[in-house]
Coordinates of C-alpha atoms and ligand atoms in Angstrom, one line a residue:
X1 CA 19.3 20.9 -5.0
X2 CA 19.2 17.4 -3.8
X3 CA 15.7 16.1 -4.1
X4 CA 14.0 12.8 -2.7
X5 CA 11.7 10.4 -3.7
X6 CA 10.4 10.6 -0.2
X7 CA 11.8 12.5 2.7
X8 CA 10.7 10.7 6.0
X9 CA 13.8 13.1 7.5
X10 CA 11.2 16.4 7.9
X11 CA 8.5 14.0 8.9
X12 CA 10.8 12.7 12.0
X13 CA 11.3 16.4 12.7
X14 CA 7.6 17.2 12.9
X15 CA 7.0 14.7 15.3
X16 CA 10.3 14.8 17.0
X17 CA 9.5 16.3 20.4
X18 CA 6.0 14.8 20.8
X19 CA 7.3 11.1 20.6
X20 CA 10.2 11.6 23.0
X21 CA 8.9 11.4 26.1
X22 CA 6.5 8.5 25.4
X23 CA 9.1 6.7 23.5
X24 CA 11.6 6.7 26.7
X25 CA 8.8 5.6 28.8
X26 CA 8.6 2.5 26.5
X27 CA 12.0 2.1 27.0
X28 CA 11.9 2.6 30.8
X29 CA 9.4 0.6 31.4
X30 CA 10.6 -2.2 28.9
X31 CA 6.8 -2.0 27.8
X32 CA 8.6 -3.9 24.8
X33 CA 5.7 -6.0 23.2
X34 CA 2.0 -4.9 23.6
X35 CA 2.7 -1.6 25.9
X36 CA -0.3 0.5 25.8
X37 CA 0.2 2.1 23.0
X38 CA -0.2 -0.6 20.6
X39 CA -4.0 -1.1 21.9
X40 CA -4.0 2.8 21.5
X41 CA -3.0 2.7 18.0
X42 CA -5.1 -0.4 16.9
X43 CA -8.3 2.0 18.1
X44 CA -7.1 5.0 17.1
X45 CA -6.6 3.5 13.7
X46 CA -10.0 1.4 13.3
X47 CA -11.8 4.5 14.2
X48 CA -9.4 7.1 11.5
X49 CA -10.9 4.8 8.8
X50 CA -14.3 3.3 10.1
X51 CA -13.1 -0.3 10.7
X52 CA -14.7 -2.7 13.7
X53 CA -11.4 -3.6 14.0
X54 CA -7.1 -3.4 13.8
X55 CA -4.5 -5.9 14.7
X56 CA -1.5 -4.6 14.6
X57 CA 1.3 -6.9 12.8
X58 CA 5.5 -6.8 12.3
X59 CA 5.1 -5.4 8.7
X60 CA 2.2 -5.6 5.9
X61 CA 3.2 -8.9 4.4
X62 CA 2.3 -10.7 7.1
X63 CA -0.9 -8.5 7.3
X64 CA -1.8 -10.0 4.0
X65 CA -0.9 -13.7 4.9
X66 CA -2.8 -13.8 7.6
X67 CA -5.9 -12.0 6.6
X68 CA -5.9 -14.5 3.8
X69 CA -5.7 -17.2 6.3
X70 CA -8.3 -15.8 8.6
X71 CA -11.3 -15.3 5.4
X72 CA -10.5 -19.2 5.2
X73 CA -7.8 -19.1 1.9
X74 CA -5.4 -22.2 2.4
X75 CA -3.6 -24.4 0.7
X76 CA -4.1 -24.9 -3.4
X77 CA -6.9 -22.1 -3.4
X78 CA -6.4 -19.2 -6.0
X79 CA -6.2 -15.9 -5.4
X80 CA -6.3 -13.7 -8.2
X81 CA -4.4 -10.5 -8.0
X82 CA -3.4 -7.7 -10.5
X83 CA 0.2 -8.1 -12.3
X84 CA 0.7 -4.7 -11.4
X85 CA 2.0 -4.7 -7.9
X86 CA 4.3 -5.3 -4.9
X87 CA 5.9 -8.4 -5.1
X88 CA 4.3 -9.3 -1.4
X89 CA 1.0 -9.2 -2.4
X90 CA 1.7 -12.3 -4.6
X91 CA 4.2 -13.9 -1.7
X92 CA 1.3 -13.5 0.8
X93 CA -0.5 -16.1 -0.9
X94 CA 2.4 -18.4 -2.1
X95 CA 3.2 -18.8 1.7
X96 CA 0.3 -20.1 2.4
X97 CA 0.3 -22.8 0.0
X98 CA -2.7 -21.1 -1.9
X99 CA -1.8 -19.9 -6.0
X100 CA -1.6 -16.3 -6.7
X101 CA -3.7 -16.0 -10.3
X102 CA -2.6 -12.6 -12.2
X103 CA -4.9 -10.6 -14.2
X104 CA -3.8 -7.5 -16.2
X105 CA -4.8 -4.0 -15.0
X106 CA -7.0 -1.1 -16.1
X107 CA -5.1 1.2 -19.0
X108 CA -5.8 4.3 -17.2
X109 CA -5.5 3.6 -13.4
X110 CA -3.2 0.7 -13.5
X111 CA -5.5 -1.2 -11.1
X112 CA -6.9 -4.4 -11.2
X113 CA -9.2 -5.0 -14.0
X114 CA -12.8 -6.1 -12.8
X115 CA -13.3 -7.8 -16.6
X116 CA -10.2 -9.6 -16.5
X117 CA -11.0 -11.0 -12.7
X118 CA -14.1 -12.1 -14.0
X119 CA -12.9 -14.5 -16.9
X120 CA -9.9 -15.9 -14.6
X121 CA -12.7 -16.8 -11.8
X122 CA -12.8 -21.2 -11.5
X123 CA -13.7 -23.4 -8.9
X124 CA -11.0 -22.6 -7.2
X125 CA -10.9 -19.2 -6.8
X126 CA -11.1 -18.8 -2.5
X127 CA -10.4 -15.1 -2.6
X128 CA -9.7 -11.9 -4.6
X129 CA -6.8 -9.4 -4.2
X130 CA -7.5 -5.6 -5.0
X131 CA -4.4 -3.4 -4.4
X132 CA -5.3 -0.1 -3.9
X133 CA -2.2 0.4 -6.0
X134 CA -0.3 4.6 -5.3
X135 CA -2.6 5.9 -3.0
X136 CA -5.9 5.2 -5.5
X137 CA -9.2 3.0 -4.4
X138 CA -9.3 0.6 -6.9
X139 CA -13.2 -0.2 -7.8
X140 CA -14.2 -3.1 -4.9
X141 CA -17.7 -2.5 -5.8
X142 CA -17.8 -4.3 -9.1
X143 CA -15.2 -7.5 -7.3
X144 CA -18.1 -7.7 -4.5
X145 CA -20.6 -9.1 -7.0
X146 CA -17.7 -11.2 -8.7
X147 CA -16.9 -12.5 -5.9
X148 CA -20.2 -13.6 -4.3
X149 CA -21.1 -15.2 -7.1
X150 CA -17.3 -17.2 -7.3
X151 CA -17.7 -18.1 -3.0
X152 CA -14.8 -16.0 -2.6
X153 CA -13.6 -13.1 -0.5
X154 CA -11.7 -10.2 -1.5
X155 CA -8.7 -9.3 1.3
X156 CA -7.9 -5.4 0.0
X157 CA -4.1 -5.0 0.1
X158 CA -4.5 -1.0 1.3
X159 CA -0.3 -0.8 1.8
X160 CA -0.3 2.2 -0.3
X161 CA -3.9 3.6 0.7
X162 CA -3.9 4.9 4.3
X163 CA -6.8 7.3 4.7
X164 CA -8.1 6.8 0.9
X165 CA -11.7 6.5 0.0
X166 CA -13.6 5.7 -2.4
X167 CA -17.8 7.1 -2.4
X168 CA -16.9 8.2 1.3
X169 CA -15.8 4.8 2.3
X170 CA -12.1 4.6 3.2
X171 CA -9.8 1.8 1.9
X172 CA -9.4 -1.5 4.2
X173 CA -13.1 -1.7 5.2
X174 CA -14.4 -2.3 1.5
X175 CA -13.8 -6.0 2.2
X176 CA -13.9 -8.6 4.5
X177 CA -10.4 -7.9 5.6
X178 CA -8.1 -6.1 4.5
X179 CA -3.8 -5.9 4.6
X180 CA -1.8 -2.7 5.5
X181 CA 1.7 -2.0 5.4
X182 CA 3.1 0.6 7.4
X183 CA 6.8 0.7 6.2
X184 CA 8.5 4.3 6.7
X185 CA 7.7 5.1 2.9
X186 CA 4.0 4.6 3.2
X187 CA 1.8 7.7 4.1
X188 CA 1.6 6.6 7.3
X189 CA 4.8 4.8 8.2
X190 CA 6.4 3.7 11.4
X191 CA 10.0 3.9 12.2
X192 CA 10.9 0.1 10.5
X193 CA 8.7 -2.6 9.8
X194 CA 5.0 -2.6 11.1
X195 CA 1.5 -3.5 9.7
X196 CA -2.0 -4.2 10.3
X197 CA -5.0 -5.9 9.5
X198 CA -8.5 -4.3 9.0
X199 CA -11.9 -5.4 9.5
X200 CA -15.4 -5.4 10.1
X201 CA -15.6 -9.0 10.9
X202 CA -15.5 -10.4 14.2
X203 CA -14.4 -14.1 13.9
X204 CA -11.7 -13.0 11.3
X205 CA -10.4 -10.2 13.9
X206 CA -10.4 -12.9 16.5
X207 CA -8.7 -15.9 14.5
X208 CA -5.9 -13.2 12.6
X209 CA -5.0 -11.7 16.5
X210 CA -4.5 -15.5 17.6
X211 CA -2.5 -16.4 14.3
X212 CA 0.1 -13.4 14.8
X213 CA 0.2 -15.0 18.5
X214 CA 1.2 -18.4 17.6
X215 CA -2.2 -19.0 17.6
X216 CA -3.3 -18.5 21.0
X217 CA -5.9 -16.2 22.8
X218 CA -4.3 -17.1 26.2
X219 CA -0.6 -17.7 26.6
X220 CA 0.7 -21.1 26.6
X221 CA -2.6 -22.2 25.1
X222 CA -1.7 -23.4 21.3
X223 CA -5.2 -23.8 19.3
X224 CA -3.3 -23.2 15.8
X225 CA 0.1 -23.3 13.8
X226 CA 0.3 -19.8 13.7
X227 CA 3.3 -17.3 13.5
X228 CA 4.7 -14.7 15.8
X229 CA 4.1 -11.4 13.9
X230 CA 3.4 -8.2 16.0
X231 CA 2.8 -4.5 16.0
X232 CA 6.1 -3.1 18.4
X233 CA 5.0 -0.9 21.2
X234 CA 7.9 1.3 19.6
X235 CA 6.1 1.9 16.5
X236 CA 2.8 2.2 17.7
X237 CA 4.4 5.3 19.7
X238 CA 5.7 6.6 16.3
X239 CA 2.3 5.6 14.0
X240 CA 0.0 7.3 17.0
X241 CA 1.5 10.7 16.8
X242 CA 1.9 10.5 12.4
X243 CA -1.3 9.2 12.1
X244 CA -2.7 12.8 14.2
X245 CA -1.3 14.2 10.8
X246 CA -2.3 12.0 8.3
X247 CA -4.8 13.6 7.3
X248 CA -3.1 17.1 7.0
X249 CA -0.3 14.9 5.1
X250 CA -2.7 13.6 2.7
X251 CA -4.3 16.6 1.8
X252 CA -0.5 18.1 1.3
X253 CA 0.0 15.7 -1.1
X254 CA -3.1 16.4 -3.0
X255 CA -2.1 19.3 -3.2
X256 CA 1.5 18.6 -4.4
X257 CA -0.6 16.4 -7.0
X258 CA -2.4 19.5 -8.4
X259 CA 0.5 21.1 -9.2
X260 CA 2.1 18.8 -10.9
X261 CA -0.9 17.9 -12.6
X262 CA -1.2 21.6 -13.4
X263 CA 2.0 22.5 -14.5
X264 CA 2.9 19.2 -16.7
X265 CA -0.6 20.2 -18.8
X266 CA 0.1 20.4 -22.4
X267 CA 3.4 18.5 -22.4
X268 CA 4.4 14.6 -23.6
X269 CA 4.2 13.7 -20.1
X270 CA 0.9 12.3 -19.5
X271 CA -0.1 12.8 -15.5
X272 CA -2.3 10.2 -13.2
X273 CA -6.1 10.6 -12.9
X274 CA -8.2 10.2 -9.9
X275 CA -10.9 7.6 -10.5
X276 CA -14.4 8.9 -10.3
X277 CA -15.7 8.3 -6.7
X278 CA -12.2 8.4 -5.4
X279 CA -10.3 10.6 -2.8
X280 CA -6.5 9.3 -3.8
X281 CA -4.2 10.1 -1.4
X282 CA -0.9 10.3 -3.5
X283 CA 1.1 7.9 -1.9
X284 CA 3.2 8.2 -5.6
X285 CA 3.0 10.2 -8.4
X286 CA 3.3 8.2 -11.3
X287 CA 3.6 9.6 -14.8
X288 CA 4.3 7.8 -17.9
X289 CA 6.6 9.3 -20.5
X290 CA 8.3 8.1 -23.6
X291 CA 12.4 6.9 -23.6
X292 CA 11.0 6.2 -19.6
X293 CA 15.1 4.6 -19.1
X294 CA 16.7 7.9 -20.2
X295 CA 14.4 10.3 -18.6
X296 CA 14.8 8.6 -15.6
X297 CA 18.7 9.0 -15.8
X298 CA 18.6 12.5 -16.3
X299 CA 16.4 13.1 -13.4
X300 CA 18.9 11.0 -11.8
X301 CA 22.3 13.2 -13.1
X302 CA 20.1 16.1 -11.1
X303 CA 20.0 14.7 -8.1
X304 CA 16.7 14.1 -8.6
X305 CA 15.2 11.1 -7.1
X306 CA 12.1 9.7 -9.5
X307 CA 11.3 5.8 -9.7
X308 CA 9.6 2.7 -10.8
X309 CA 6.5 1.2 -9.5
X310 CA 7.4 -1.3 -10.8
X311 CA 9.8 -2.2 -13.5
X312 CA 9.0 -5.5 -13.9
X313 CA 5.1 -6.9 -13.8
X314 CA 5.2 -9.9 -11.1
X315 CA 4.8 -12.5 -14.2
X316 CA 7.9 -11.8 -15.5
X317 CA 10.0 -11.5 -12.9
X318 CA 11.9 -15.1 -12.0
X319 CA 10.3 -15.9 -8.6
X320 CA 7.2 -16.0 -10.3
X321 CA 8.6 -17.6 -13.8
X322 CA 6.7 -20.6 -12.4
X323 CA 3.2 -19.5 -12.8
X324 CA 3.9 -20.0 -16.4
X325 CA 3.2 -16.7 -18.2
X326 CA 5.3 -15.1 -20.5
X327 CA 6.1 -11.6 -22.5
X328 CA 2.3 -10.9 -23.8
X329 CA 0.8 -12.3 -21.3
X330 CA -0.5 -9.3 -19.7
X331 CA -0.5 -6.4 -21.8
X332 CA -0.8 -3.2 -20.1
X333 CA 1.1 -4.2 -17.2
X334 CA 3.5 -4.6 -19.4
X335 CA 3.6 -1.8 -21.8
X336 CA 3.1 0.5 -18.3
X337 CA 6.3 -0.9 -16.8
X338 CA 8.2 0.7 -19.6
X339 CA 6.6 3.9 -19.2
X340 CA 5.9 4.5 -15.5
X341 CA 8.1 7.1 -13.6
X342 CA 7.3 8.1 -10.1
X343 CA 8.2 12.0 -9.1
X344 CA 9.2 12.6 -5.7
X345 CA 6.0 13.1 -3.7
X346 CA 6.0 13.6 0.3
X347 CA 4.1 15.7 2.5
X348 CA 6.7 18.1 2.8
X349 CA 7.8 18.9 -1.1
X350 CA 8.0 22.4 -1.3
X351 CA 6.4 24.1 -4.6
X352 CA 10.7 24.7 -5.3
X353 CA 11.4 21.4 -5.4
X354 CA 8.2 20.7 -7.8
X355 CA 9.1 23.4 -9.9
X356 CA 12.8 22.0 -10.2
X357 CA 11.6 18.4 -10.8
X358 CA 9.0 19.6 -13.5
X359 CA 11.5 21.8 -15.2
X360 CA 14.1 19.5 -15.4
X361 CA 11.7 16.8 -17.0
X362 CA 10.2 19.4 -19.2
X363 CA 13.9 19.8 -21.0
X364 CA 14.8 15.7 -20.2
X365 CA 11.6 14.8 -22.5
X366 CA 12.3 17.8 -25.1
Ligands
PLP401 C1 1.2 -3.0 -2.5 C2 2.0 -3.5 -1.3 N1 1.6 -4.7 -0.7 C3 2.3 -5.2 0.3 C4 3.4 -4.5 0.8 C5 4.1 -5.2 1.9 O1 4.3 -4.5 3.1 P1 5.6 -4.7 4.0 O2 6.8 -4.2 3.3 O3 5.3 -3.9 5.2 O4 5.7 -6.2 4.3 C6 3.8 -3.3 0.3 C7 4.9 -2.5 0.8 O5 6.0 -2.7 1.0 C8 3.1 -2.8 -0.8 O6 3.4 -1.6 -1.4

């Protein structure tokens, strides 16, 4: 039994017959770039998750960039960001010129650290970075005070956190703006790249549209340097009819969650936690064992398809060897990135395939 990571394959096949007719009307009506649905999408998806307002983008990266660039972050400003993450969060804000300013991350959730963000606040600080890092909230409430009193915003990076929320509110409305990613992988995910900015602010939804638009409202009319990054009318086909089942998708994977969660209890393999005031919505699984390298490679001789989120902390790897850290500089980052491993988790895992992965971890840890 050959088992995934992530299988996007059963997720095509649920949507299969509802996309294909709208799909070849796109292409029959070469409604290439900002066909109908994309404005469809953009509402659909600012109303699924309370926000004033989506832009759709080319993939989350840009997202980030330019909802940094829209709360006002340019060049030589710091953003602080947990050493925990996606290597894009940190490029966002090197692209712009501004300085991504790591903190280490909580022992429990692996998410930012509101203490740490606190002591690595200066004069400088412009904005602050939570990522809402495996499908878990991490705690905006205690950065919104933080950041007040610093003059800075916090631009959530909610890649991994579609339909998440944490005390009822869902993830990319908890700041001024916020970054999505909506690569296949995600728990909403389009067929290739595709993103989107959140948020309740209407200046920054109007300046982030124009910056993806070679910052124009009207064409031909340049008021900005901005880029050309948009949401594909393609995609927003594909994103309308998987976000219709996001939900249901979410709640699968809670469900998944349980039982792993249920049936690791008592073992060596210590399973994730939701926060307190948090609906998670799985987009990984991520335990942490002991001898992480050789568990891994058993999984791996089963055709069993576990992984790392991430196996090296962004201060450590060599794009980022220029910030200056070194080994020590941010402890539970680091001690996590040699325990972390990620079991297959998608909507569709069958209780099988869990029982399989668990089993064959169970005898891998021994
Ligand atoms: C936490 C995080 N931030 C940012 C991104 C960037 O998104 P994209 O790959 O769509 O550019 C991703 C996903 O890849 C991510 O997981």
């Amino acid at each position: 039994m050959n088992i995934p990571l992530v299988d996007l394959i059963s997720q095509q096949a649920e949507i299969a017959e509802e996309i294909a007719g709208p799909l070849l009307e796109v292409l029959q009506n070469a409604q290439f770039i900002a066909g109908v649905p994309v404005g469809d999408f953009e509402r659909a998806y600012a109303e699924a998750i309370g926000a004033r307002h989506c832009i759709g983008m080319a993939n989350g990266t840009d997202a980030l960039e330019l909802a940094l660039r829209a709360v006002g972050v340019g060049q030589g400003d710091e953003v602080i960001i947990p050493a925990n993450t996606f290597i894009a969060t940190a490029e966002a804000i090197t692209r712009i010129g501004a300085v991504p300013v790591l903190v280490d991350v909580d022992p429990v959730h692996l998410l930012i650290d509101p203490e740490k963000v606190r002591s690595a606040v200066t004069g400088l600080t412009r904005a602050i970075v939570p990522v809402h890092l495996f499908g878990q909230v991490a705690p905006v409430e205690k950065l919104l005070s933080i950041a007040a009193g610093a003059g800075a915003m916090i631009v959530e990076d909610a890649a991994q956190a579609q339909g998440a929320r944490r005390h009822g509110r869902a993830a990319g409305t908890l700041g001024t703006a916020a970054g999505t990613s909506f690569y296949p992988g995600k728990n909403l995910g389009a067929a290739g790249d595709a993103g989107a900015v959140t948020t309740n602010d209407d200046s920054v939804a109007t300046t982030v549209r124009m910056l993806g638009a070679h910052g124009s409202r009207e064409k031909y009319v340049h008021e900005i340097v901005g880029m050309n990054s948009r949401l594909d009318t393609v995609q927003a086909v594909v994103l309308l009819a998987k976000l219709r089942r996001l939900h249901g998708w979410n709640s699968r994977r809670g469900e998944a969650a349980d039982r792993y969660t249920e049936w690791l209890a008592g073992s060596d393999v210590r399973t994730p936690l939701s926060a307190e005031g948090n609906e998670d919505v799985w987009h990984l699984y991520v335990t942490r064992v002991a001898d992480r390298d050789r568990v891994l490679a058993a999984l791996a001789a089963a055709s069993i398809g576990a992984g790392i989120h991430y196996p090296t902390p962004l201060h450590l790897t060599e794009a980022f060897a220029s910030l200056g850290h070194i080994r020590g500089s941010f402890p539970v980052a680091e001690k996590s990135a040699d325990e972390i491993l990620s079991l297959p988790m998608f909507p569709h895992i069958t209780p099988e395939q869990q029982d399989r992965v668990v089993s064959v971890l169970l005898d891998a840890i021994g």
